[in-house]
Amino acid sequence: MLTDAEKNRRETIIKIQSYLSQGYSSKAICEMMHTTYRQIRKFSIGDPDILCCSNKLKSNSLCRSELDQYKNIILEQLALKAKIKSIYELILERGHTGKRTNFYDYCKKLIEKNDVAHPTNTNILDVKLNKNKPKGHFIERNRILKYLWSNLNIPLADIDFILERYPFLKEMGDCISDFRNIYVNKSVTLLKEFVDKYVKSNNKNLKSFANGIFKDFIAVKNSVISEYSNGFIEGNNNRLKMIKRTMYGRAGLNLLRAKIIY
């Protein structure tokens, strides 16, 4: 039984669909019915008997889908274990114009709601999938990187498993620690030992890093022993580039010069 509000909404839906079928534009319908474009889009397709009750059925998206008119055909094909792709092509022949992804989602919801025995519910061994299976324990990659760089607190059992499974991570951790010790102790000797050690590494990335230091050894050595740094210059370079990016296409050289100087 429909309430008075639902009956009025049903009449509105029927009028909107009738005007659209007669070729009236959305603008004309808005003026005639004193409604909105949003309401016209919402009620343009679908069964008025279902759409008028949509406020009660917000939790069930299947009741507000344009595919409801093909629901019986879809369920029949799913029961016959037809492929969803084949069902979609069949519905296209019947006049459906929606996207394939929406159709796939609709079919999955139908399968779950009606407990249909369909291959999408099973694996290659035809065993029904258990969706209540507990999720596996895992550690995100960014947490592992933070552990290597900042010694983030991660359970020891997890660290042992990770290092056993991926032994190159231990070498990376050692490399980070050794390189940090060079600057903490400001030792050129440690720098030479670092290059000699990792230039022979089997890890191509660490080997490439050590080779880069070897080729520019004097500059890296000066950065270790010197009290001076080019950080001030690099910081100003980044500031100037940021100003340039924010002004690009909006202002000229005069304003750029003023922003840089003042």
PDB file of C-alpha atoms in Angstrom:
ATOM      1  CA  MET A   1       0.000   0.000   0.000  1.00  0.00           C
ATOM      2  CA  LEU A   2       1.305   3.431  -0.943  1.00  0.00           C
ATOM      3  CA  THR A   3       1.107   6.446   1.281  1.00  0.00           C
ATOM      4  CA  ASP A   4      -0.350   9.734   0.009  1.00  0.00           C
ATOM      5  CA  ALA A   5       3.173  11.114  -0.498  1.00  0.00           C
ATOM      6  CA  GLU A   6       4.203   8.042  -2.481  1.00  0.00           C
ATOM      7  CA  LYS A   7       1.060   8.267  -4.628  1.00  0.00           C
ATOM      8  CA  ASN A   8       1.838  11.918  -5.433  1.00  0.00           C
ATOM      9  CA  ARG A   9       5.439  11.000  -6.216  1.00  0.00           C
ATOM     10  CA  ARG A  10       4.242   8.191  -8.485  1.00  0.00           C
ATOM     11  CA  GLU A  11       2.043  10.587 -10.455  1.00  0.00           C
ATOM     12  CA  THR A  12       4.971  12.983 -10.796  1.00  0.00           C
ATOM     13  CA  ILE A  13       7.228  10.197 -12.094  1.00  0.00           C
ATOM     14  CA  ILE A  14       4.610   9.100 -14.648  1.00  0.00           C
ATOM     15  CA  LYS A  15       4.243  12.693 -15.893  1.00  0.00           C
ATOM     16  CA  ILE A  16       7.994  13.190 -16.201  1.00  0.00           C
ATOM     17  CA  GLN A  17       8.473   9.956 -18.143  1.00  0.00           C
ATOM     18  CA  SER A  18       5.490  10.767 -20.328  1.00  0.00           C
ATOM     19  CA  TYR A  19       6.801  14.225 -21.217  1.00  0.00           C
ATOM     20  CA  LEU A  20      10.247  12.801 -21.958  1.00  0.00           C
ATOM     21  CA  SER A  21       8.765  10.137 -24.240  1.00  0.00           C
ATOM     22  CA  GLN A  22       6.903  12.880 -26.125  1.00  0.00           C
ATOM     23  CA  GLY A  23      10.155  14.716 -26.790  1.00  0.00           C
ATOM     24  CA  TYR A  24       9.904  17.568 -24.298  1.00  0.00           C
ATOM     25  CA  SER A  25      13.247  18.967 -23.102  1.00  0.00           C
ATOM     26  CA  SER A  26      14.241  18.939 -19.428  1.00  0.00           C
ATOM     27  CA  LYS A  27      14.015  22.730 -19.362  1.00  0.00           C
ATOM     28  CA  ALA A  28      10.433  22.668 -20.656  1.00  0.00           C
ATOM     29  CA  ILE A  29       9.439  19.996 -18.123  1.00  0.00           C
ATOM     30  CA  CYS A  30      10.985  22.062 -15.308  1.00  0.00           C
ATOM     31  CA  GLU A  31       8.860  25.048 -16.306  1.00  0.00           C
ATOM     32  CA  MET A  32       5.655  23.052 -16.728  1.00  0.00           C
ATOM     33  CA  MET A  33       5.932  20.993 -13.540  1.00  0.00           C
ATOM     34  CA  HIS A  34       7.893  23.471 -11.396  1.00  0.00           C
ATOM     35  CA  THR A  35      10.473  20.801 -10.645  1.00  0.00           C
ATOM     36  CA  THR A  36      14.278  20.505 -10.869  1.00  0.00           C
ATOM     37  CA  TYR A  37      16.726  19.004 -13.341  1.00  0.00           C
ATOM     38  CA  ARG A  38      17.951  16.671 -10.622  1.00  0.00           C
ATOM     39  CA  GLN A  39      14.487  15.228 -10.071  1.00  0.00           C
ATOM     40  CA  ILE A  40      14.014  14.735 -13.811  1.00  0.00           C
ATOM     41  CA  ARG A  41      17.288  12.820 -14.075  1.00  0.00           C
ATOM     42  CA  LYS A  42      16.374  10.742 -11.018  1.00  0.00           C
ATOM     43  CA  PHE A  43      12.938   9.725 -12.311  1.00  0.00           C
ATOM     44  CA  SER A  44      13.598   9.612 -16.070  1.00  0.00           C
ATOM     45  CA  ILE A  45      14.145   5.822 -16.181  1.00  0.00           C
ATOM     46  CA  GLY A  46      12.634   3.019 -14.149  1.00  0.00           C
ATOM     47  CA  ASP A  47       9.394   1.576 -12.860  1.00  0.00           C
ATOM     48  CA  PRO A  48       7.244   4.306 -11.194  1.00  0.00           C
ATOM     49  CA  ASP A  49       5.957   1.769  -8.643  1.00  0.00           C
ATOM     50  CA  ILE A  50       9.540   1.171  -7.489  1.00  0.00           C
ATOM     51  CA  LEU A  51      10.854   4.713  -7.824  1.00  0.00           C
ATOM     52  CA  CYS A  52       8.074   6.200  -5.748  1.00  0.00           C
ATOM     53  CA  CYS A  53       9.145   3.980  -2.826  1.00  0.00           C
ATOM     54  CA  SER A  54      12.861   4.659  -3.211  1.00  0.00           C
ATOM     55  CA  ASN A  55      13.047   6.599   0.066  1.00  0.00           C
ATOM     56  CA  LYS A  56      12.192   3.408   1.930  1.00  0.00           C
ATOM     57  CA  LEU A  57      14.707   1.347  -0.009  1.00  0.00           C
ATOM     58  CA  LYS A  58      17.854   3.474   0.015  1.00  0.00           C
ATOM     59  CA  SER A  59      19.795   0.650   1.593  1.00  0.00           C
ATOM     60  CA  ASN A  60      19.145  -1.598  -1.396  1.00  0.00           C
ATOM     61  CA  SER A  61      20.617  -0.116  -4.563  1.00  0.00           C
ATOM     62  CA  LEU A  62      19.131  -2.905  -6.675  1.00  0.00           C
ATOM     63  CA  CYS A  63      15.663  -1.401  -6.210  1.00  0.00           C
ATOM     64  CA  ARG A  64      16.711   1.875  -7.808  1.00  0.00           C
ATOM     65  CA  SER A  65      18.552   0.555 -10.830  1.00  0.00           C
ATOM     66  CA  GLU A  66      17.592   0.916 -14.477  1.00  0.00           C
ATOM     67  CA  LEU A  67      18.506  -2.763 -14.799  1.00  0.00           C
ATOM     68  CA  ASP A  68      15.492  -3.819 -12.701  1.00  0.00           C
ATOM     69  CA  GLN A  69      13.430  -4.184 -15.860  1.00  0.00           C
ATOM     70  CA  TYR A  70      15.836  -6.959 -16.972  1.00  0.00           C
ATOM     71  CA  LYS A  71      16.088  -8.573 -13.562  1.00  0.00           C
ATOM     72  CA  ASN A  72      14.146 -11.759 -14.405  1.00  0.00           C
ATOM     73  CA  ILE A  73      16.169 -12.338 -17.576  1.00  0.00           C
ATOM     74  CA  ILE A  74      19.445 -11.817 -15.707  1.00  0.00           C
ATOM     75  CA  LEU A  75      18.464 -14.200 -12.904  1.00  0.00           C
ATOM     76  CA  GLU A  76      17.417 -16.834 -15.438  1.00  0.00           C
ATOM     77  CA  GLN A  77      20.744 -16.600 -17.249  1.00  0.00           C
ATOM     78  CA  LEU A  78      22.718 -16.640 -13.992  1.00  0.00           C
ATOM     79  CA  ALA A  79      20.889 -19.788 -12.915  1.00  0.00           C
ATOM     80  CA  LEU A  80      21.961 -21.372 -16.214  1.00  0.00           C
ATOM     81  CA  LYS A  81      25.565 -20.378 -15.287  1.00  0.00           C
ATOM     82  CA  ALA A  82      25.945 -18.163 -18.325  1.00  0.00           C
ATOM     83  CA  LYS A  83      28.930 -15.837 -18.369  1.00  0.00           C
ATOM     84  CA  ILE A  84      28.211 -12.307 -17.194  1.00  0.00           C
ATOM     85  CA  LYS A  85      29.765 -10.969 -20.385  1.00  0.00           C
ATOM     86  CA  SER A  86      27.284 -12.988 -22.474  1.00  0.00           C
ATOM     87  CA  ILE A  87      24.369 -11.794 -20.329  1.00  0.00           C
ATOM     88  CA  TYR A  88      25.514  -8.200 -20.801  1.00  0.00           C
ATOM     89  CA  GLU A  89      25.555  -8.629 -24.582  1.00  0.00           C
ATOM     90  CA  LEU A  90      22.057 -10.118 -24.406  1.00  0.00           C
ATOM     91  CA  ILE A  91      20.789  -7.141 -22.395  1.00  0.00           C
ATOM     92  CA  LEU A  92      22.371  -4.754 -24.885  1.00  0.00           C
ATOM     93  CA  GLU A  93      20.293  -6.371 -27.611  1.00  0.00           C
ATOM     94  CA  ARG A  94      17.191  -5.739 -25.480  1.00  0.00           C
ATOM     95  CA  GLY A  95      17.904  -1.999 -25.379  1.00  0.00           C
ATOM     96  CA  HIS A  96      20.170  -1.509 -22.351  1.00  0.00           C
ATOM     97  CA  THR A  97      22.666   1.355 -22.747  1.00  0.00           C
ATOM     98  CA  GLY A  98      24.492   1.281 -19.394  1.00  0.00           C
ATOM     99  CA  LYS A  99      28.164   0.629 -18.738  1.00  0.00           C
ATOM    100  CA  ARG A 100      29.576  -2.859 -18.391  1.00  0.00           C
ATOM    101  CA  THR A 101      31.103  -2.214 -14.946  1.00  0.00           C
ATOM    102  CA  ASN A 102      27.729  -1.168 -13.508  1.00  0.00           C
ATOM    103  CA  PHE A 103      26.152  -4.284 -15.001  1.00  0.00           C
ATOM    104  CA  TYR A 104      28.828  -6.513 -13.440  1.00  0.00           C
ATOM    105  CA  ASP A 105      28.236  -4.927 -10.020  1.00  0.00           C
ATOM    106  CA  TYR A 106      24.491  -5.405 -10.415  1.00  0.00           C
ATOM    107  CA  CYS A 107      24.949  -9.094 -11.267  1.00  0.00           C
ATOM    108  CA  LYS A 108      27.241  -9.673  -8.276  1.00  0.00           C
ATOM    109  CA  LYS A 109      24.688  -8.131  -5.947  1.00  0.00           C
ATOM    110  CA  LEU A 110      21.947 -10.289  -7.448  1.00  0.00           C
ATOM    111  CA  ILE A 111      24.076 -13.403  -6.978  1.00  0.00           C
ATOM    112  CA  GLU A 112      24.755 -12.558  -3.336  1.00  0.00           C
ATOM    113  CA  LYS A 113      21.187 -11.545  -2.526  1.00  0.00           C
ATOM    114  CA  ASN A 114      19.524 -14.554  -4.169  1.00  0.00           C
ATOM    115  CA  ASP A 115      22.337 -17.036  -3.328  1.00  0.00           C
ATOM    116  CA  VAL A 116      22.639 -18.080  -6.972  1.00  0.00           C
ATOM    117  CA  ALA A 117      25.035 -20.956  -7.708  1.00  0.00           C
ATOM    118  CA  HIS A 118      27.202 -19.156 -10.249  1.00  0.00           C
ATOM    119  CA  PRO A 119      30.915 -19.636 -11.150  1.00  0.00           C
ATOM    120  CA  THR A 120      31.703 -16.153  -9.799  1.00  0.00           C
ATOM    121  CA  ASN A 121      31.059 -17.574  -6.316  1.00  0.00           C
ATOM    122  CA  THR A 122      33.613 -20.381  -6.766  1.00  0.00           C
ATOM    123  CA  ASN A 123      37.263 -20.810  -7.633  1.00  0.00           C
ATOM    124  CA  ILE A 124      38.848 -22.961 -10.361  1.00  0.00           C
ATOM    125  CA  LEU A 125      38.229 -26.098  -8.273  1.00  0.00           C
ATOM    126  CA  ASP A 126      34.505 -25.252  -8.106  1.00  0.00           C
ATOM    127  CA  VAL A 127      34.746 -24.731  -4.339  1.00  0.00           C
ATOM    128  CA  LYS A 128      32.495 -22.009  -2.923  1.00  0.00           C
ATOM    129  CA  LEU A 129      34.483 -19.036  -1.714  1.00  0.00           C
ATOM    130  CA  ASN A 130      34.417 -18.238   1.985  1.00  0.00           C
ATOM    131  CA  LYS A 131      33.975 -14.471   2.294  1.00  0.00           C
ATOM    132  CA  ASN A 132      34.167 -14.641   6.074  1.00  0.00           C
ATOM    133  CA  LYS A 133      37.761 -15.864   5.942  1.00  0.00           C
ATOM    134  CA  PRO A 134      39.929 -13.749   8.269  1.00  0.00           C
ATOM    135  CA  LYS A 135      42.286 -11.315   6.593  1.00  0.00           C
ATOM    136  CA  GLY A 136      45.982 -12.127   6.561  1.00  0.00           C
ATOM    137  CA  HIS A 137      48.522 -10.279   8.659  1.00  0.00           C
ATOM    138  CA  PHE A 138      50.696  -7.936   6.634  1.00  0.00           C
ATOM    139  CA  ILE A 139      52.979  -4.930   7.066  1.00  0.00           C
ATOM    140  CA  GLU A 140      52.854  -2.003   4.658  1.00  0.00           C
ATOM    141  CA  ARG A 141      55.921  -1.156   2.619  1.00  0.00           C
ATOM    142  CA  ASN A 142      56.102   2.385   4.009  1.00  0.00           C
ATOM    143  CA  ARG A 143      56.361   0.973   7.555  1.00  0.00           C
ATOM    144  CA  ILE A 144      59.296  -1.200   6.488  1.00  0.00           C
ATOM    145  CA  LEU A 145      60.997   1.837   4.962  1.00  0.00           C
ATOM    146  CA  LYS A 146      60.440   3.804   8.179  1.00  0.00           C
ATOM    147  CA  TYR A 147      61.919   0.908  10.129  1.00  0.00           C
ATOM    148  CA  LEU A 148      65.049   0.948   7.963  1.00  0.00           C
ATOM    149  CA  TRP A 149      65.423   4.738   8.046  1.00  0.00           C
ATOM    150  CA  SER A 150      64.106   5.707  11.491  1.00  0.00           C
ATOM    151  CA  ASN A 151      64.030   2.394  13.371  1.00  0.00           C
ATOM    152  CA  LEU A 152      60.221   2.387  13.567  1.00  0.00           C
ATOM    153  CA  ASN A 153      58.932   0.040  16.248  1.00  0.00           C
ATOM    154  CA  ILE A 154      57.788  -3.172  14.503  1.00  0.00           C
ATOM    155  CA  PRO A 155      57.284  -6.507  16.336  1.00  0.00           C
ATOM    156  CA  LEU A 156      60.484  -8.530  16.392  1.00  0.00           C
ATOM    157  CA  ALA A 157      58.767 -11.625  14.986  1.00  0.00           C
ATOM    158  CA  ASP A 158      57.654  -9.637  11.943  1.00  0.00           C
ATOM    159  CA  ILE A 159      61.150  -8.222  11.422  1.00  0.00           C
ATOM    160  CA  ASP A 160      62.703 -11.706  11.591  1.00  0.00           C
ATOM    161  CA  PHE A 161      60.209 -13.012   9.041  1.00  0.00           C
ATOM    162  CA  ILE A 162      60.723 -10.057   6.677  1.00  0.00           C
ATOM    163  CA  LEU A 163      64.531 -10.220   6.809  1.00  0.00           C
ATOM    164  CA  GLU A 164      64.433 -13.983   6.260  1.00  0.00           C
ATOM    165  CA  ARG A 165      62.065 -13.616   3.307  1.00  0.00           C
ATOM    166  CA  TYR A 166      63.833 -10.584   1.809  1.00  0.00           C
ATOM    167  CA  PRO A 167      67.513 -10.756   2.846  1.00  0.00           C
ATOM    168  CA  PHE A 168      68.485  -7.699   0.745  1.00  0.00           C
ATOM    169  CA  LEU A 169      66.615  -5.510   3.268  1.00  0.00           C
ATOM    170  CA  LYS A 170      69.237  -6.254   5.910  1.00  0.00           C
ATOM    171  CA  GLU A 171      71.974  -4.984   3.592  1.00  0.00           C
ATOM    172  CA  MET A 172      69.941  -1.860   2.895  1.00  0.00           C
ATOM    173  CA  GLY A 173      69.505  -1.252   6.619  1.00  0.00           C
ATOM    174  CA  ASP A 174      73.236  -1.682   7.176  1.00  0.00           C
ATOM    175  CA  CYS A 175      73.966   0.718   4.308  1.00  0.00           C
ATOM    176  CA  ILE A 176      71.728   3.409   5.830  1.00  0.00           C
ATOM    177  CA  SER A 177      73.329   2.956   9.253  1.00  0.00           C
ATOM    178  CA  ASP A 178      76.885   3.043   7.865  1.00  0.00           C
ATOM    179  CA  PHE A 179      76.230   6.154   5.777  1.00  0.00           C
ATOM    180  CA  ARG A 180      74.669   7.948   8.760  1.00  0.00           C
ATOM    181  CA  ASN A 181      77.701   7.101  10.923  1.00  0.00           C
ATOM    182  CA  ILE A 182      79.977   8.793   8.385  1.00  0.00           C
ATOM    183  CA  TYR A 183      78.351  12.171   9.010  1.00  0.00           C
ATOM    184  CA  VAL A 184      77.819  11.647  12.727  1.00  0.00           C
ATOM    185  CA  ASN A 185      81.554  10.970  13.229  1.00  0.00           C
ATOM    186  CA  LYS A 186      82.683  13.211  10.321  1.00  0.00           C
ATOM    187  CA  SER A 187      85.133  10.484   9.361  1.00  0.00           C
ATOM    188  CA  VAL A 188      86.762  10.253   5.914  1.00  0.00           C
ATOM    189  CA  THR A 189      88.076   6.804   6.885  1.00  0.00           C
ATOM    190  CA  LEU A 190      84.511   5.540   7.321  1.00  0.00           C
ATOM    191  CA  LEU A 191      83.627   7.064   3.969  1.00  0.00           C
ATOM    192  CA  LYS A 192      86.421   5.143   2.230  1.00  0.00           C
ATOM    193  CA  GLU A 193      85.399   1.930   3.976  1.00  0.00           C
ATOM    194  CA  PHE A 194      81.792   2.539   2.918  1.00  0.00           C
ATOM    195  CA  VAL A 195      82.754   2.893  -0.756  1.00  0.00           C
ATOM    196  CA  ASP A 196      85.051  -0.160  -0.671  1.00  0.00           C
ATOM    197  CA  LYS A 197      82.345  -2.261   0.966  1.00  0.00           C
ATOM    198  CA  TYR A 198      79.319  -1.399  -1.151  1.00  0.00           C
ATOM    199  CA  VAL A 199      81.040  -1.067  -4.515  1.00  0.00           C
ATOM    200  CA  LYS A 200      81.282  -4.877  -4.343  1.00  0.00           C
ATOM    201  CA  SER A 201      77.631  -5.357  -3.340  1.00  0.00           C
ATOM    202  CA  ASN A 202      75.388  -7.727  -5.284  1.00  0.00           C
ATOM    203  CA  ASN A 203      72.582  -5.192  -4.944  1.00  0.00           C
ATOM    204  CA  LYS A 204      72.856  -3.090  -8.110  1.00  0.00           C
ATOM    205  CA  ASN A 205      71.246  -0.052  -6.475  1.00  0.00           C
ATOM    206  CA  LEU A 206      73.698   0.012  -3.570  1.00  0.00           C
ATOM    207  CA  LYS A 207      76.565  -0.657  -5.969  1.00  0.00           C
ATOM    208  CA  SER A 208      75.446   2.249  -8.175  1.00  0.00           C
ATOM    209  CA  PHE A 209      75.243   4.523  -5.103  1.00  0.00           C
ATOM    210  CA  ALA A 210      78.781   3.599  -4.015  1.00  0.00           C
ATOM    211  CA  ASN A 211      80.108   4.123  -7.559  1.00  0.00           C
ATOM    212  CA  GLY A 212      78.517   7.572  -7.632  1.00  0.00           C
ATOM    213  CA  ILE A 213      80.292   8.524  -4.407  1.00  0.00           C
ATOM    214  CA  PHE A 214      83.591   7.168  -5.781  1.00  0.00           C
ATOM    215  CA  LYS A 215      83.339   9.271  -8.950  1.00  0.00           C
ATOM    216  CA  ASP A 216      82.638  12.434  -6.918  1.00  0.00           C
ATOM    217  CA  PHE A 217      84.707  11.472  -3.889  1.00  0.00           C
ATOM    218  CA  ILE A 218      86.321  14.863  -3.252  1.00  0.00           C
ATOM    219  CA  ALA A 219      83.010  16.700  -3.123  1.00  0.00           C
ATOM    220  CA  VAL A 220      81.464  14.076  -0.811  1.00  0.00           C
ATOM    221  CA  LYS A 221      84.580  14.142   1.395  1.00  0.00           C
ATOM    222  CA  ASN A 222      84.324  17.934   1.714  1.00  0.00           C
ATOM    223  CA  SER A 223      80.666  17.607   2.717  1.00  0.00           C
ATOM    224  CA  VAL A 224      81.761  15.251   5.498  1.00  0.00           C
ATOM    225  CA  ILE A 225      84.634  17.293   6.965  1.00  0.00           C
ATOM    226  CA  SER A 226      83.499  20.849   6.206  1.00  0.00           C
ATOM    227  CA  GLU A 227      81.353  22.946   8.518  1.00  0.00           C
ATOM    228  CA  TYR A 228      79.860  24.749   5.541  1.00  0.00           C
ATOM    229  CA  SER A 229      76.889  23.632   3.477  1.00  0.00           C
ATOM    230  CA  ASN A 230      75.142  24.664   0.281  1.00  0.00           C
ATOM    231  CA  GLY A 231      71.778  24.162   1.980  1.00  0.00           C
ATOM    232  CA  PHE A 232      71.157  27.927   2.034  1.00  0.00           C
ATOM    233  CA  ILE A 233      71.626  28.159  -1.747  1.00  0.00           C
ATOM    234  CA  GLU A 234      69.476  25.097  -2.450  1.00  0.00           C
ATOM    235  CA  GLY A 235      66.772  26.410  -0.154  1.00  0.00           C
ATOM    236  CA  ASN A 236      66.661  29.704  -2.037  1.00  0.00           C
ATOM    237  CA  ASN A 237      66.594  27.856  -5.357  1.00  0.00           C
ATOM    238  CA  ASN A 238      63.553  25.894  -4.215  1.00  0.00           C
ATOM    239  CA  ARG A 239      61.868  29.102  -3.004  1.00  0.00           C
ATOM    240  CA  LEU A 240      62.463  30.837  -6.366  1.00  0.00           C
ATOM    241  CA  LYS A 241      61.150  27.850  -8.305  1.00  0.00           C
ATOM    242  CA  MET A 242      58.024  27.769  -6.140  1.00  0.00           C
ATOM    243  CA  ILE A 243      57.396  31.491  -6.797  1.00  0.00           C
ATOM    244  CA  LYS A 244      57.909  30.950 -10.519  1.00  0.00           C
ATOM    245  CA  ARG A 245      55.461  28.029 -10.616  1.00  0.00           C
ATOM    246  CA  THR A 246      52.732  29.941  -8.781  1.00  0.00           C
ATOM    247  CA  MET A 247      53.126  32.923 -11.148  1.00  0.00           C
ATOM    248  CA  TYR A 248      53.396  30.992 -14.398  1.00  0.00           C
ATOM    249  CA  GLY A 249      50.917  32.348 -16.952  1.00  0.00           C
ATOM    250  CA  ARG A 250      49.605  34.995 -14.547  1.00  0.00           C
ATOM    251  CA  ALA A 251      52.296  37.691 -14.223  1.00  0.00           C
ATOM    252  CA  GLY A 252      55.495  39.012 -15.794  1.00  0.00           C
ATOM    253  CA  LEU A 253      59.125  39.675 -14.916  1.00  0.00           C
ATOM    254  CA  ASN A 254      58.448  42.900 -12.998  1.00  0.00           C
ATOM    255  CA  LEU A 255      56.278  41.170 -10.406  1.00  0.00           C
ATOM    256  CA  LEU A 256      58.673  38.196 -10.271  1.00  0.00           C
ATOM    257  CA  ARG A 257      61.574  40.538  -9.519  1.00  0.00           C
ATOM    258  CA  ALA A 258      59.569  42.290  -6.805  1.00  0.00           C
ATOM    259  CA  LYS A 259      58.524  39.027  -5.128  1.00  0.00           C
ATOM    260  CA  ILE A 260      62.108  37.756  -5.131  1.00  0.00           C
ATOM    261  CA  ILE A 261      63.698  40.951  -3.780  1.00  0.00           C
ATOM    262  CA  TYR A 262      61.072  41.907  -1.237  1.00  0.00           C
TER     263      TYR A 262
END
